[in-house]
PDB file of C-alpha atoms and ligand atoms in Angstrom:
ATOM      1  CA  MET A 217     158.389  82.749  64.948  1.00 42.00           C
ATOM      2  CA  PRO A 218     159.552  79.732  66.951  1.00 46.00           C
ATOM      3  CA  ARG A 219     160.388  82.191  69.788  1.00 50.00           C
ATOM      4  CA  PHE A 220     156.670  82.627  70.413  1.00 48.00           C
ATOM      5  CA  ALA A 221     155.998  78.917  70.739  1.00 49.00           C
ATOM      6  CA  PRO A 222     156.717  78.789  74.464  1.00 48.00           C
ATOM      7  CA  VAL A 223     154.335  81.679  75.074  1.00 47.00           C
ATOM      8  CA  LEU A 224     151.638  79.961  73.119  1.00 45.00           C
ATOM      9  CA  ALA A 225     152.314  76.795  75.064  1.00 45.00           C
ATOM     10  CA  LEU A 226     151.919  78.733  78.305  1.00 45.00           C
ATOM     11  CA  VAL A 227     148.584  80.162  77.190  1.00 45.00           C
ATOM     12  CA  PHE A 228     147.487  76.658  76.273  1.00 44.00           C
ATOM     13  CA  VAL A 229     148.504  75.351  79.697  1.00 44.00           C
ATOM     14  CA  ALA A 230     146.644  78.207  81.346  1.00 42.00           C
ATOM     15  CA  THR A 231     143.565  77.304  79.356  1.00 43.00           C
ATOM     16  CA  LEU A 232     143.910  73.691  80.445  1.00 44.00           C
ATOM     17  CA  HIS A 233     143.761  74.832  84.036  1.00 44.00           C
ATOM     18  CA  VAL A 234     140.318  76.353  83.502  1.00 45.00           C
ATOM     19  CA  PRO A 235     138.625  73.104  84.647  1.00 43.00           C
ATOM     20  CA  HIS A 236     138.615  74.767  88.024  1.00 47.00           C
ATOM     21  CA  ALA A 237     135.729  76.877  86.755  1.00 46.00           C
ATOM     22  CA  GLY A 238     134.032  73.660  85.689  1.00 44.00           C
ATOM     23  CA  ALA A 239     134.537  72.203  89.140  1.00 47.00           C
ATOM     24  CA  LEU A 240     132.891  75.283  90.641  1.00 49.00           C
ATOM     25  CA  ALA A 241     129.990  74.962  88.243  1.00 48.00           C
ATOM     26  CA  GLN A 242     129.574  71.332  89.272  1.00 54.00           C
ATOM     27  CA  THR A 243     129.209  72.210  92.935  1.00 70.00           C
ATOM     28  CA  ALA A 244     126.421  74.730  92.249  1.00 91.00           C
ATOM     29  CA  TRP A 245     123.113  73.245  93.325  1.00 96.00           C
ATOM     30  CA  ALA A 246     120.430  72.902  90.670  1.00 94.00           C
ATOM     31  CA  ALA A 247     117.165  71.017  90.122  1.00 96.00           C
ATOM     32  CA  ASP A 248     114.656  70.900  87.317  1.00 97.00           C
ATOM     33  CA  ILE A 249     110.983  70.707  88.263  1.00 98.00           C
ATOM     34  CA  ASP A 250     109.816  69.155  85.004  1.00 98.00           C
ATOM     35  CA  THR A 251     112.286  66.240  85.383  1.00 98.00           C
ATOM     36  CA  VAL A 252     111.020  65.803  88.935  1.00 98.00           C
ATOM     37  CA  ARG A 253     107.395  65.835  87.720  1.00 98.00           C
ATOM     38  CA  GLN A 254     108.240  63.176  85.168  1.00 98.00           C
ATOM     39  CA  ALA A 255     109.956  61.031  87.867  1.00 98.00           C
ATOM     40  CA  ALA A 256     106.764  61.325  89.966  1.00 98.00           C
ATOM     41  CA  ARG A 257     104.937  59.302  87.269  1.00 98.00           C
ATOM     42  CA  LEU A 258     107.486  56.454  87.107  1.00 98.00           C
ATOM     43  CA  ILE A 259     106.149  54.245  89.873  1.00 98.00           C
ATOM     44  CA  PRO A 260     102.770  52.728  88.958  1.00 98.00           C
ATOM     45  CA  GLY A 261      99.830  53.153  91.214  1.00 98.00           C
ATOM     46  CA  ARG A 262      97.365  55.736  92.458  1.00 98.00           C
ATOM     47  CA  GLN A 263      98.816  59.065  93.482  1.00 98.00           C
ATOM     48  CA  PRO A 264      98.309  60.499  97.004  1.00 98.00           C
ATOM     49  CA  LEU A 265      95.079  62.201  97.951  1.00 98.00           C
ATOM     50  CA  ARG A 266      96.164  64.791 100.516  1.00 98.00           C
ATOM     51  CA  VAL A 267      98.920  66.050 102.796  1.00 98.00           C
ATOM     52  CA  ASN A 268      98.598  66.502 106.572  1.00 98.00           C
ATOM     53  CA  VAL A 269     100.862  68.310 109.018  1.00 98.00           C
ATOM     54  CA  LEU A 270     101.113  67.985 112.781  1.00 98.00           C
ATOM     55  CA  LYS A 271     102.857  70.394 115.113  1.00 97.00           C
ATOM     56  CA  PHE A 272     104.026  68.630 118.251  1.00 96.00           C
ATOM     57  CA  ALA A 273     106.361  71.280 119.752  1.00 95.00           C
ATOM     58  CA  GLU A 274     107.559  74.804 119.379  1.00 93.00           C
ATOM     59  CA  SER A 275     110.829  76.638 119.517  1.00 91.00           C
ATOM     60  CA  ARG A 276     110.665  80.309 120.424  1.00 87.00           C
ATOM     61  CA  ARG A 277     113.419  82.342 118.898  1.00 85.00           C
ATOM     62  CA  THR A 278     113.498  85.739 117.290  1.00 88.00           C
ATOM     63  CA  LYS A 279     112.989  85.989 113.551  1.00 90.00           C
ATOM     64  CA  ASN A 280     116.457  87.327 112.733  1.00 90.00           C
ATOM     65  CA  PHE A 281     117.922  83.850 113.300  1.00 89.00           C
ATOM     66  CA  SER A 282     115.647  82.341 110.653  1.00 92.00           C
ATOM     67  CA  VAL A 283     116.069  85.137 108.065  1.00 91.00           C
ATOM     68  CA  LYS A 284     119.204  87.224 107.846  1.00 91.00           C
ATOM     69  CA  GLY A 285     118.354  90.902 108.454  1.00 90.00           C
ATOM     70  CA  ALA A 286     114.844  90.256 109.771  1.00 92.00           C
ATOM     71  CA  PRO A 287     113.719  92.123 112.855  1.00 89.00           C
ATOM     72  CA  THR A 288     114.457  90.678 116.313  1.00 91.00           C
ATOM     73  CA  ALA A 289     110.709  90.153 116.804  1.00 88.00           C
ATOM     74  CA  PRO A 290     109.528  86.937 118.505  1.00 86.00           C
ATOM     75  CA  SER A 291     108.812  84.108 116.103  1.00 87.00           C
ATOM     76  CA  VAL A 292     107.391  80.653 116.666  1.00 89.00           C
ATOM     77  CA  GLN A 293     109.222  77.787 115.026  1.00 93.00           C
ATOM     78  CA  ALA A 294     106.801  74.905 114.764  1.00 96.00           C
ATOM     79  CA  ARG A 295     108.296  71.421 115.163  1.00 96.00           C
ATOM     80  CA  THR A 296     106.376  69.272 112.734  1.00 97.00           C
ATOM     81  CA  ALA A 297     106.022  66.096 110.714  1.00 98.00           C
ATOM     82  CA  PHE A 298     104.032  65.585 107.501  1.00 98.00           C
ATOM     83  CA  GLN A 299     101.846  62.715 106.286  1.00 98.00           C
ATOM     84  CA  VAL A 300     101.253  61.964 102.642  1.00 98.00           C
ATOM     85  CA  VAL A 301      97.959  60.017 102.444  1.00 98.00           C
ATOM     86  CA  TYR A 302      97.305  57.378  99.709  1.00 98.00           C
ATOM     87  CA  PRO A 303      93.999  55.548  99.153  1.00 96.00           C
ATOM     88  CA  ASP A 304      95.342  52.474 101.077  1.00 95.00           C
ATOM     89  CA  SER A 305      98.255  53.670 103.204  1.00 97.00           C
ATOM     90  CA  TYR A 306     100.437  56.695 104.007  1.00 98.00           C
ATOM     91  CA  VAL A 307     104.014  57.871 103.950  1.00 98.00           C
ATOM     92  CA  MET A 308     105.475  59.943 106.807  1.00 98.00           C
ATOM     93  CA  VAL A 309     107.852  62.743 105.969  1.00 98.00           C
ATOM     94  CA  ASP A 310     109.894  63.141 109.174  1.00 98.00           C
ATOM     95  CA  ALA A 311     109.275  61.400 112.473  1.00 98.00           C
ATOM     96  CA  GLY A 312     109.344  63.957 115.291  1.00 97.00           C
ATOM     97  CA  MET A 313     111.176  63.578 118.558  1.00 95.00           C
ATOM     98  CA  ASP A 314     110.654  62.620 122.211  1.00 93.00           C
ATOM     99  CA  LEU A 315     110.702  65.015 125.155  1.00 93.00           C
ATOM    100  CA  GLN A 316     114.390  64.378 125.983  1.00 92.00           C
ATOM    101  CA  VAL A 317     115.543  65.427 122.495  1.00 92.00           C
ATOM    102  CA  HIS A 318     113.151  68.398 122.636  1.00 94.00           C
ATOM    103  CA  ARG A 319     114.871  69.504 125.852  1.00 91.00           C
ATOM    104  CA  PHE A 320     118.236  69.313 124.147  1.00 88.00           C
ATOM    105  CA  PHE A 321     116.971  71.933 121.666  1.00 88.00           C
ATOM    106  CA  GLY A 322     115.421  74.019 124.463  1.00 83.00           C
ATOM    107  CA  ARG A 323     118.855  74.990 125.889  1.00 77.00           C
ATOM    108  CA  GLY A 324     117.501  74.873 129.407  1.00 74.00           C
ATOM    109  CA  LEU A 325     114.345  76.823 128.490  1.00 79.00           C
ATOM    110  CA  GLU A 326     110.955  75.149 128.868  1.00 85.00           C
ATOM    111  CA  GLU A 327     109.692  75.402 125.325  1.00 91.00           C
ATOM    112  CA  PRO A 328     106.188  74.103 124.491  1.00 94.00           C
ATOM    113  CA  TYR A 329     105.940  70.338 123.923  1.00 95.00           C
ATOM    114  CA  ASP A 330     102.483  68.874 123.186  1.00 95.00           C
ATOM    115  CA  ALA A 331     102.638  65.358 124.632  1.00 96.00           C
ATOM    116  CA  ALA A 332      99.302  64.353 123.152  1.00 96.00           C
ATOM    117  CA  ALA A 333     100.334  65.445 119.661  1.00 97.00           C
ATOM    118  CA  ALA A 334     103.716  63.720 120.092  1.00 96.00           C
ATOM    119  CA  ALA A 335     101.931  60.502 121.098  1.00 96.00           C
ATOM    120  CA  GLN A 336      99.708  60.807 117.996  1.00 97.00           C
ATOM    121  CA  LEU A 337     102.768  61.304 115.827  1.00 97.00           C
ATOM    122  CA  GLU A 338     104.413  58.242 117.377  1.00 97.00           C
ATOM    123  CA  ARG A 339     101.326  56.192 116.415  1.00 97.00           C
ATOM    124  CA  ALA A 340     101.323  57.595 112.923  1.00 97.00           C
ATOM    125  CA  VAL A 341     104.999  56.743 112.483  1.00 98.00           C
ATOM    126  CA  ALA A 342     104.312  53.179 113.706  1.00 97.00           C
ATOM    127  CA  GLY A 343     101.454  52.789 111.229  1.00 97.00           C
ATOM    128  CA  ALA A 344     103.260  54.250 108.190  1.00 98.00           C
ATOM    129  CA  ARG A 345     103.940  52.166 105.087  1.00 97.00           C
ATOM    130  CA  LEU A 346     107.170  54.107 104.495  1.00 98.00           C
ATOM    131  CA  ILE A 347     109.075  56.844 106.329  1.00 98.00           C
ATOM    132  CA  VAL A 348     111.375  59.359 104.620  1.00 98.00           C
ATOM    133  CA  LEU A 349     113.372  62.109 106.303  1.00 98.00           C
ATOM    134  CA  THR A 350     114.044  65.642 105.100  1.00 98.00           C
ATOM    135  CA  HIS A 351     117.338  65.621 106.950  1.00 98.00           C
ATOM    136  CA  GLU A 352     119.241  64.097 109.805  1.00 98.00           C
ATOM    137  CA  HIS A 353     118.619  66.603 112.607  1.00 97.00           C
ATOM    138  CA  GLY A 354     117.171  65.412 115.884  1.00 96.00           C
ATOM    139  CA  ASP A 355     113.765  67.142 115.633  1.00 96.00           C
ATOM    140  CA  HIS A 356     113.149  65.225 112.362  1.00 98.00           C
ATOM    141  CA  VAL A 357     114.742  61.806 112.941  1.00 98.00           C
ATOM    142  CA  ALA A 358     114.670  60.976 116.643  1.00 98.00           C
ATOM    143  CA  GLY A 359     111.216  59.452 116.198  1.00 98.00           C
ATOM    144  CA  VAL A 360     112.652  56.548 114.195  1.00 98.00           C
ATOM    145  CA  ILE A 361     115.829  56.162 116.229  1.00 98.00           C
ATOM    146  CA  ARG A 362     114.840  56.354 119.897  1.00 97.00           C
ATOM    147  CA  PRO A 363     111.484  54.637 120.436  1.00 97.00           C
ATOM    148  CA  ALA A 364     111.244  51.070 121.801  1.00 96.00           C
ATOM    149  CA  ASN A 365     110.059  49.854 118.362  1.00 96.00           C
ATOM    150  CA  ALA A 366     113.026  51.467 116.513  1.00 97.00           C
ATOM    151  CA  ALA A 367     114.088  48.154 114.933  1.00 97.00           C
ATOM    152  CA  THR A 368     110.626  47.696 113.354  1.00 97.00           C
ATOM    153  CA  LEU A 369     110.577  51.327 112.210  1.00 98.00           C
ATOM    154  CA  ALA A 370     114.079  51.114 110.695  1.00 98.00           C
ATOM    155  CA  ALA A 371     112.968  48.354 108.282  1.00 98.00           C
ATOM    156  CA  LYS A 372     110.506  50.773 106.617  1.00 98.00           C
ATOM    157  CA  THR A 373     112.608  53.932 106.939  1.00 98.00           C
ATOM    158  CA  LEU A 374     114.539  55.107 103.965  1.00 98.00           C
ATOM    159  CA  LEU A 375     117.795  56.864 104.865  1.00 98.00           C
ATOM    160  CA  THR A 376     120.163  58.346 102.303  1.00 98.00           C
ATOM    161  CA  ARG A 377     123.805  57.356 102.483  1.00 98.00           C
ATOM    162  CA  ALA A 378     124.652  60.954 103.532  1.00 98.00           C
ATOM    163  CA  GLN A 379     122.062  60.904 106.339  1.00 98.00           C
ATOM    164  CA  LEU A 380     123.334  57.517 107.552  1.00 98.00           C
ATOM    165  CA  ASP A 381     126.947  58.678 107.529  1.00 98.00           C
ATOM    166  CA  VAL A 382     126.159  61.752 109.603  1.00 98.00           C
ATOM    167  CA  LEU A 383     123.985  59.799 112.081  1.00 98.00           C
ATOM    168  CA  ARG A 384     126.793  57.248 112.585  1.00 98.00           C
ATOM    169  CA  ASN A 385     129.800  59.560 112.662  1.00 98.00           C
ATOM    170  CA  THR A 386     128.834  63.175 113.448  1.00 97.00           C
ATOM    171  CA  PRO A 387     125.260  63.237 114.797  1.00 97.00           C
ATOM    172  CA  GLN A 388     123.768  66.546 115.916  1.00 95.00           C
ATOM    173  CA  MET A 389     123.501  65.129 119.446  1.00 94.00           C
ATOM    174  CA  PRO A 390     124.649  61.878 121.146  1.00 96.00           C
ATOM    175  CA  GLU A 391     121.018  60.756 121.623  1.00 95.00           C
ATOM    176  CA  ILE A 392     120.532  60.110 117.910  1.00 97.00           C
ATOM    177  CA  ARG A 393     123.863  58.406 117.114  1.00 98.00           C
ATOM    178  CA  LEU A 394     123.328  55.172 115.182  1.00 98.00           C
ATOM    179  CA  THR A 395     125.294  52.159 116.288  1.00 97.00           C
ATOM    180  CA  ASP A 396     126.629  49.836 113.531  1.00 96.00           C
ATOM    181  CA  GLU A 397     123.988  47.299 114.532  1.00 96.00           C
ATOM    182  CA  ALA A 398     121.123  49.815 114.300  1.00 97.00           C
ATOM    183  CA  ALA A 399     122.447  51.285 111.043  1.00 97.00           C
ATOM    184  CA  ARG A 400     122.188  47.907 109.328  1.00 97.00           C
ATOM    185  CA  ARG A 401     118.398  47.821 109.827  1.00 98.00           C
ATOM    186  CA  TYR A 402     117.573  50.832 107.641  1.00 98.00           C
ATOM    187  CA  VAL A 403     116.836  50.892 103.894  1.00 98.00           C
ATOM    188  CA  VAL A 404     119.788  52.940 102.648  1.00 98.00           C
ATOM    189  CA  VAL A 405     119.834  54.650  99.238  1.00 98.00           C
ATOM    190  CA  ASP A 406     122.224  56.826  97.356  1.00 97.00           C
ATOM    191  CA  TYR A 407     121.021  58.829  94.374  1.00 98.00           C
ATOM    192  CA  GLU A 408     122.358  61.530  92.146  1.00 96.00           C
ATOM    193  CA  ARG A 409     119.683  64.215  91.722  1.00 97.00           C
ATOM    194  CA  HIS A 410     116.276  62.762  92.478  1.00 98.00           C
ATOM    195  CA  LEU A 411     114.657  59.477  93.369  1.00 98.00           C
ATOM    196  CA  PRO A 412     111.008  58.440  92.956  1.00 98.00           C
ATOM    197  CA  VAL A 413     109.968  56.358  95.961  1.00 98.00           C
ATOM    198  CA  ALA A 414     106.204  55.995  95.543  1.00 98.00           C
ATOM    199  CA  PRO A 415     103.559  57.143  93.049  1.00 98.00           C
ATOM    200  CA  GLY A 416     103.643  60.936  93.005  1.00 98.00           C
ATOM    201  CA  LEU A 417     106.489  61.067  95.529  1.00 98.00           C
ATOM    202  CA  VAL A 418     110.059  62.079  94.614  1.00 98.00           C
ATOM    203  CA  LEU A 419     113.063  62.846  96.777  1.00 98.00           C
ATOM    204  CA  ILE A 420     115.271  65.711  95.556  1.00 98.00           C
ATOM    205  CA  ARG A 421     118.847  65.780  96.720  1.00 98.00           C
ATOM    206  CA  ALA A 422     119.434  69.120  98.422  1.00 98.00           C
ATOM    207  CA  ALA A 423     122.595  69.009 100.569  1.00 97.00           C
ATOM    208  CA  GLY A 424     123.035  72.408 102.198  1.00 96.00           C
ATOM    209  CA  HIS A 425     121.360  72.803 105.521  1.00 97.00           C
ATOM    210  CA  THR A 426     122.960  69.428 106.289  1.00 97.00           C
ATOM    211  CA  PRO A 427     124.887  66.954 104.102  1.00 97.00           C
ATOM    212  CA  GLY A 428     121.830  64.643 104.011  1.00 98.00           C
ATOM    213  CA  SER A 429     119.144  67.254 103.325  1.00 98.00           C
ATOM    214  CA  GLN A 430     116.586  66.498 100.650  1.00 98.00           C
ATOM    215  CA  MET A 431     113.269  67.983  99.528  1.00 98.00           C
ATOM    216  CA  VAL A 432     110.176  65.850  99.101  1.00 98.00           C
ATOM    217  CA  TYR A 433     108.032  66.536  95.997  1.00 98.00           C
ATOM    218  CA  VAL A 434     104.440  65.373  96.169  1.00 98.00           C
ATOM    219  CA  ALA A 435     101.964  65.299  93.234  1.00 98.00           C
ATOM    220  CA  LEU A 436      98.397  64.564  94.328  1.00 98.00           C
ATOM    221  CA  GLU A 437      95.833  62.797  92.195  1.00 98.00           C
ATOM    222  CA  SER A 438      94.054  66.165  91.946  1.00 97.00           C
ATOM    223  CA  GLY A 439      97.035  67.710  90.206  1.00 97.00           C
ATOM    224  CA  ARG A 440      98.040  69.814  93.215  1.00 97.00           C
ATOM    225  CA  GLU A 441     101.725  69.738  94.043  1.00 98.00           C
ATOM    226  CA  TYR A 442     103.785  70.251  97.187  1.00 98.00           C
ATOM    227  CA  LEU A 443     107.473  70.656  97.829  1.00 98.00           C
ATOM    228  CA  LEU A 444     108.312  69.851 101.406  1.00 98.00           C
ATOM    229  CA  VAL A 445     111.627  71.606 101.736  1.00 98.00           C
ATOM    230  CA  GLY A 446     112.592  70.651 105.287  1.00 98.00           C
ATOM    231  CA  ASP A 447     114.947  73.229 106.733  1.00 97.00           C
ATOM    232  CA  ALA A 448     116.196  74.786 103.500  1.00 97.00           C
ATOM    233  CA  THR A 449     114.604  77.768 105.168  1.00 97.00           C
ATOM    234  CA  TRP A 450     113.022  78.063 108.595  1.00 95.00           C
ATOM    235  CA  HIS A 451     110.587  80.775 107.474  1.00 95.00           C
ATOM    236  CA  MET A 452     109.136  81.403 104.010  1.00 95.00           C
ATOM    237  CA  ASP A 453     110.506  84.947 104.061  1.00 95.00           C
ATOM    238  CA  GLY A 454     113.813  83.167 103.379  1.00 96.00           C
ATOM    239  CA  VAL A 455     112.355  82.059 100.030  1.00 97.00           C
ATOM    240  CA  ARG A 456     110.514  85.342  99.360  1.00 96.00           C
ATOM    241  CA  LEU A 457     113.654  87.438  99.992  1.00 96.00           C
ATOM    242  CA  VAL A 458     116.236  84.775  99.013  1.00 96.00           C
ATOM    243  CA  ARG A 459     117.938  85.180 102.343  1.00 95.00           C
ATOM    244  CA  GLY A 460     119.639  82.526 104.413  1.00 92.00           C
ATOM    245  CA  LYS A 461     119.594  81.972 108.163  1.00 92.00           C
ATOM    246  CA  ASP A 462     121.719  83.919 110.608  1.00 89.00           C
ATOM    247  CA  ALA A 463     122.108  81.229 113.249  1.00 89.00           C
ATOM    248  CA  PRO A 464     125.654  80.831 114.487  1.00 87.00           C
ATOM    249  CA  TRP A 465     124.963  77.289 115.796  1.00 87.00           C
ATOM    250  CA  VAL A 466     124.040  76.019 112.339  1.00 87.00           C
ATOM    251  CA  THR A 467     126.836  75.084 109.952  1.00 90.00           C
ATOM    252  CA  GLU A 468     125.415  75.120 106.439  1.00 95.00           C
ATOM    253  CA  ASP A 469     126.760  75.062 102.928  1.00 95.00           C
ATOM    254  CA  GLU A 470     125.524  78.635 102.394  1.00 94.00           C
ATOM    255  CA  PRO A 471     126.073  78.882  98.612  1.00 96.00           C
ATOM    256  CA  ALA A 472     124.088  75.648  98.132  1.00 97.00           C
ATOM    257  CA  VAL A 473     121.292  76.896 100.377  1.00 97.00           C
ATOM    258  CA  LEU A 474     121.102  80.220  98.442  1.00 97.00           C
ATOM    259  CA  ASP A 475     120.874  78.296  95.176  1.00 97.00           C
ATOM    260  CA  GLN A 476     117.983  76.332  96.675  1.00 98.00           C
ATOM    261  CA  LEU A 477     116.263  79.510  97.885  1.00 98.00           C
ATOM    262  CA  ARG A 478     116.603  81.114  94.425  1.00 97.00           C
ATOM    263  CA  TRP A 479     115.079  77.963  92.834  1.00 98.00           C
ATOM    264  CA  LEU A 480     112.216  77.921  95.357  1.00 98.00           C
ATOM    265  CA  ASN A 481     111.608  81.629  94.862  1.00 97.00           C
ATOM    266  CA  ALA A 482     111.333  81.176  91.091  1.00 97.00           C
ATOM    267  CA  LEU A 483     109.025  78.165  91.568  1.00 97.00           C
ATOM    268  CA  SER A 484     106.724  79.957  93.919  1.00 93.00           C
ATOM    269  CA  ARG A 485     106.305  82.705  91.305  1.00 94.00           C
ATOM    270  CA  THR A 486     105.905  80.434  88.246  1.00 95.00           C
ATOM    271  CA  ALA A 487     104.028  77.395  89.587  1.00 95.00           C
ATOM    272  CA  PRO A 488     100.957  78.617  91.512  1.00 92.00           C
ATOM    273  CA  GLN A 489      99.553  75.059  91.938  1.00 95.00           C
ATOM    274  CA  LEU A 490     102.777  74.065  93.765  1.00 98.00           C
ATOM    275  CA  ALA A 491     102.989  74.827  97.481  1.00 98.00           C
ATOM    276  CA  VAL A 492     106.542  75.214  98.776  1.00 98.00           C
ATOM    277  CA  VAL A 493     106.288  74.215 102.439  1.00 98.00           C
ATOM    278  CA  ALA A 494     108.950  74.858 105.101  1.00 97.00           C
ATOM    279  CA  SER A 495     109.023  72.434 108.054  1.00 97.00           C
ATOM    280  CA  HIS A 496     109.088  75.116 110.762  1.00 97.00           C
ATOM    281  CA  ASP A 497     107.071  78.016 109.400  1.00 96.00           C
ATOM    282  CA  ASP A 498     104.091  78.095 111.792  1.00 95.00           C
ATOM    283  CA  GLU A 499     102.470  81.093 110.054  1.00 95.00           C
ATOM    284  CA  GLN A 500     102.659  79.454 106.645  1.00 96.00           C
ATOM    285  CA  HIS A 501     101.147  76.187 107.913  1.00 97.00           C
ATOM    286  CA  ALA A 502      98.183  78.108 109.391  1.00 97.00           C
ATOM    287  CA  GLU A 503      97.639  79.859 106.029  1.00 97.00           C
ATOM    288  CA  LEU A 504      97.768  76.551 104.125  1.00 98.00           C
ATOM    289  CA  VAL A 505      95.338  74.966 106.593  1.00 98.00           C
ATOM    290  CA  ARG A 506      92.942  77.934 106.118  1.00 98.00           C
ATOM    291  CA  ALA A 507      93.249  77.562 102.319  1.00 97.00           C
ATOM    292  CA  GLY A 508      92.457  73.871 102.576  1.00 97.00           C
ATOM    293  CA  LEU A 509      95.828  72.807 101.233  1.00 97.00           C
ATOM    294  CA  LEU A 510      96.987  71.112 104.438  1.00 97.00           C
ATOM    295  CA  SER A 511      95.070  69.480 107.289  1.00 96.00           C
ATOM    296  CA  ASN A 512      96.496  69.996 110.729  1.00 94.00           C
ATOM    297  CA  ARG A 513      95.849  66.469 111.980  1.00 94.00           C
ATOM    298  CA  LEU A 514      97.235  63.018 111.274  1.00 97.00           C
ATOM    299  CA  GLU A 515      95.189  60.065 110.071  1.00 96.00           C
ATOM    300  CA  LEU A 516      95.847  56.855 111.943  1.00 88.00           C
ATOM    301  CA  ASP A 517      95.165  53.146 111.441  1.00 66.00           C
ATOM    302  CA  GLY A 518      95.175  53.065 107.628  1.00 53.00           C
ATOM    303  CA  GLY A 519      93.635  56.438 106.873  1.00 47.00           C
ATOM    304  CA  ARG A 520      90.962  56.793 109.593  1.00 47.00           C
ATOM    305  CA  PRO A 521      91.444  59.973 111.695  1.00 44.00           C
TER     306      PRO A 521
HETATM  307 ZN1   ZN B  83     114.427  71.289 111.878  1.00 93.67          ZN
END
C-alpha cells in the first residue's frame, strides 16, 4: 500500500490549491440590506425627512450605451445631484460640475447645461453640513474640487481612500486631479462593507463602475427608504434586465457591476418601500417626482427653498 502514498499526497496537494476558488468567492460583490438598515440606526439623532434631486445638465446619447442590447433610440442622461434633508441641515450626495468640465464630457457637442440650476447646486453644496460622493467621476465631484471655495468644501467632504487615490493618481480628466496639498484637506475614510455617516444614512462600498464607487442608503423618518446607486447603472433598465453598459470609453469591473445589478434587481422586487435611484435616469426621476418620492428642487439656507 505504501505505493499509493505519493498519489494520495498529490490529491491532498491539489486540494490545498483549492483556495483559488475561495479567492474568487472573496472578490464577488455582495451586500446585505438588513445589516445596512441596522447600521442606519447606529448614529443617534433624527432621521432625514425627504430627498431632493436637481438636474443641472444633460448628456444625449443613444440608449444602447447605457444598457447592453437596448435599441439605438435617443436617450437623455440627466446630470444630477441629490440632497438629503434633515430637520436642521442637509447632506449633499454628489456635487455637480462647472461648464468647463461639462464641455469635456460633451466631446465637442453643445449639450444642455442649465447655468441657473448649476448656480443653485453650487449654493446648496456651499450650505451643506456634509458632502458625500457616489464616485470620483467629474460630473459628480468637480463641484467640490474646482470652485473658488474648494478648501472650505473639502473640510466637510468625505472621500473614500479609493476615491482619493484615483483623484490624485488617475483622475478621469486633468481638471479634477487633486494636488497633495488639496488632498490633505478632505475627510478621508476607508471602510470594509458599509459605513454609517449620519442618522439614517449609510455608505455601501460598491467598487465596480469605478474603484471608489459607493451606494448611499437613506432611511427617512417616515420609514421610506432610498438607495442612491450612482452610476452602477445609467438607466433603470440595467437593473430590471440585469444588463451592464455597453460604453467602450468606460472601464468597469463588469462582474462586480453585474453582482450589484442582480442585488438591486432582487431588492426592487422584494422591498417596495425602497426606491433604487440611478444618478442619470431622467425618466425614473420624473416618475419619482410624480409619485411624490423625490422633489426636483434643492432647499437652500438651512432648509428653506
Ligand atoms: Zn456619472
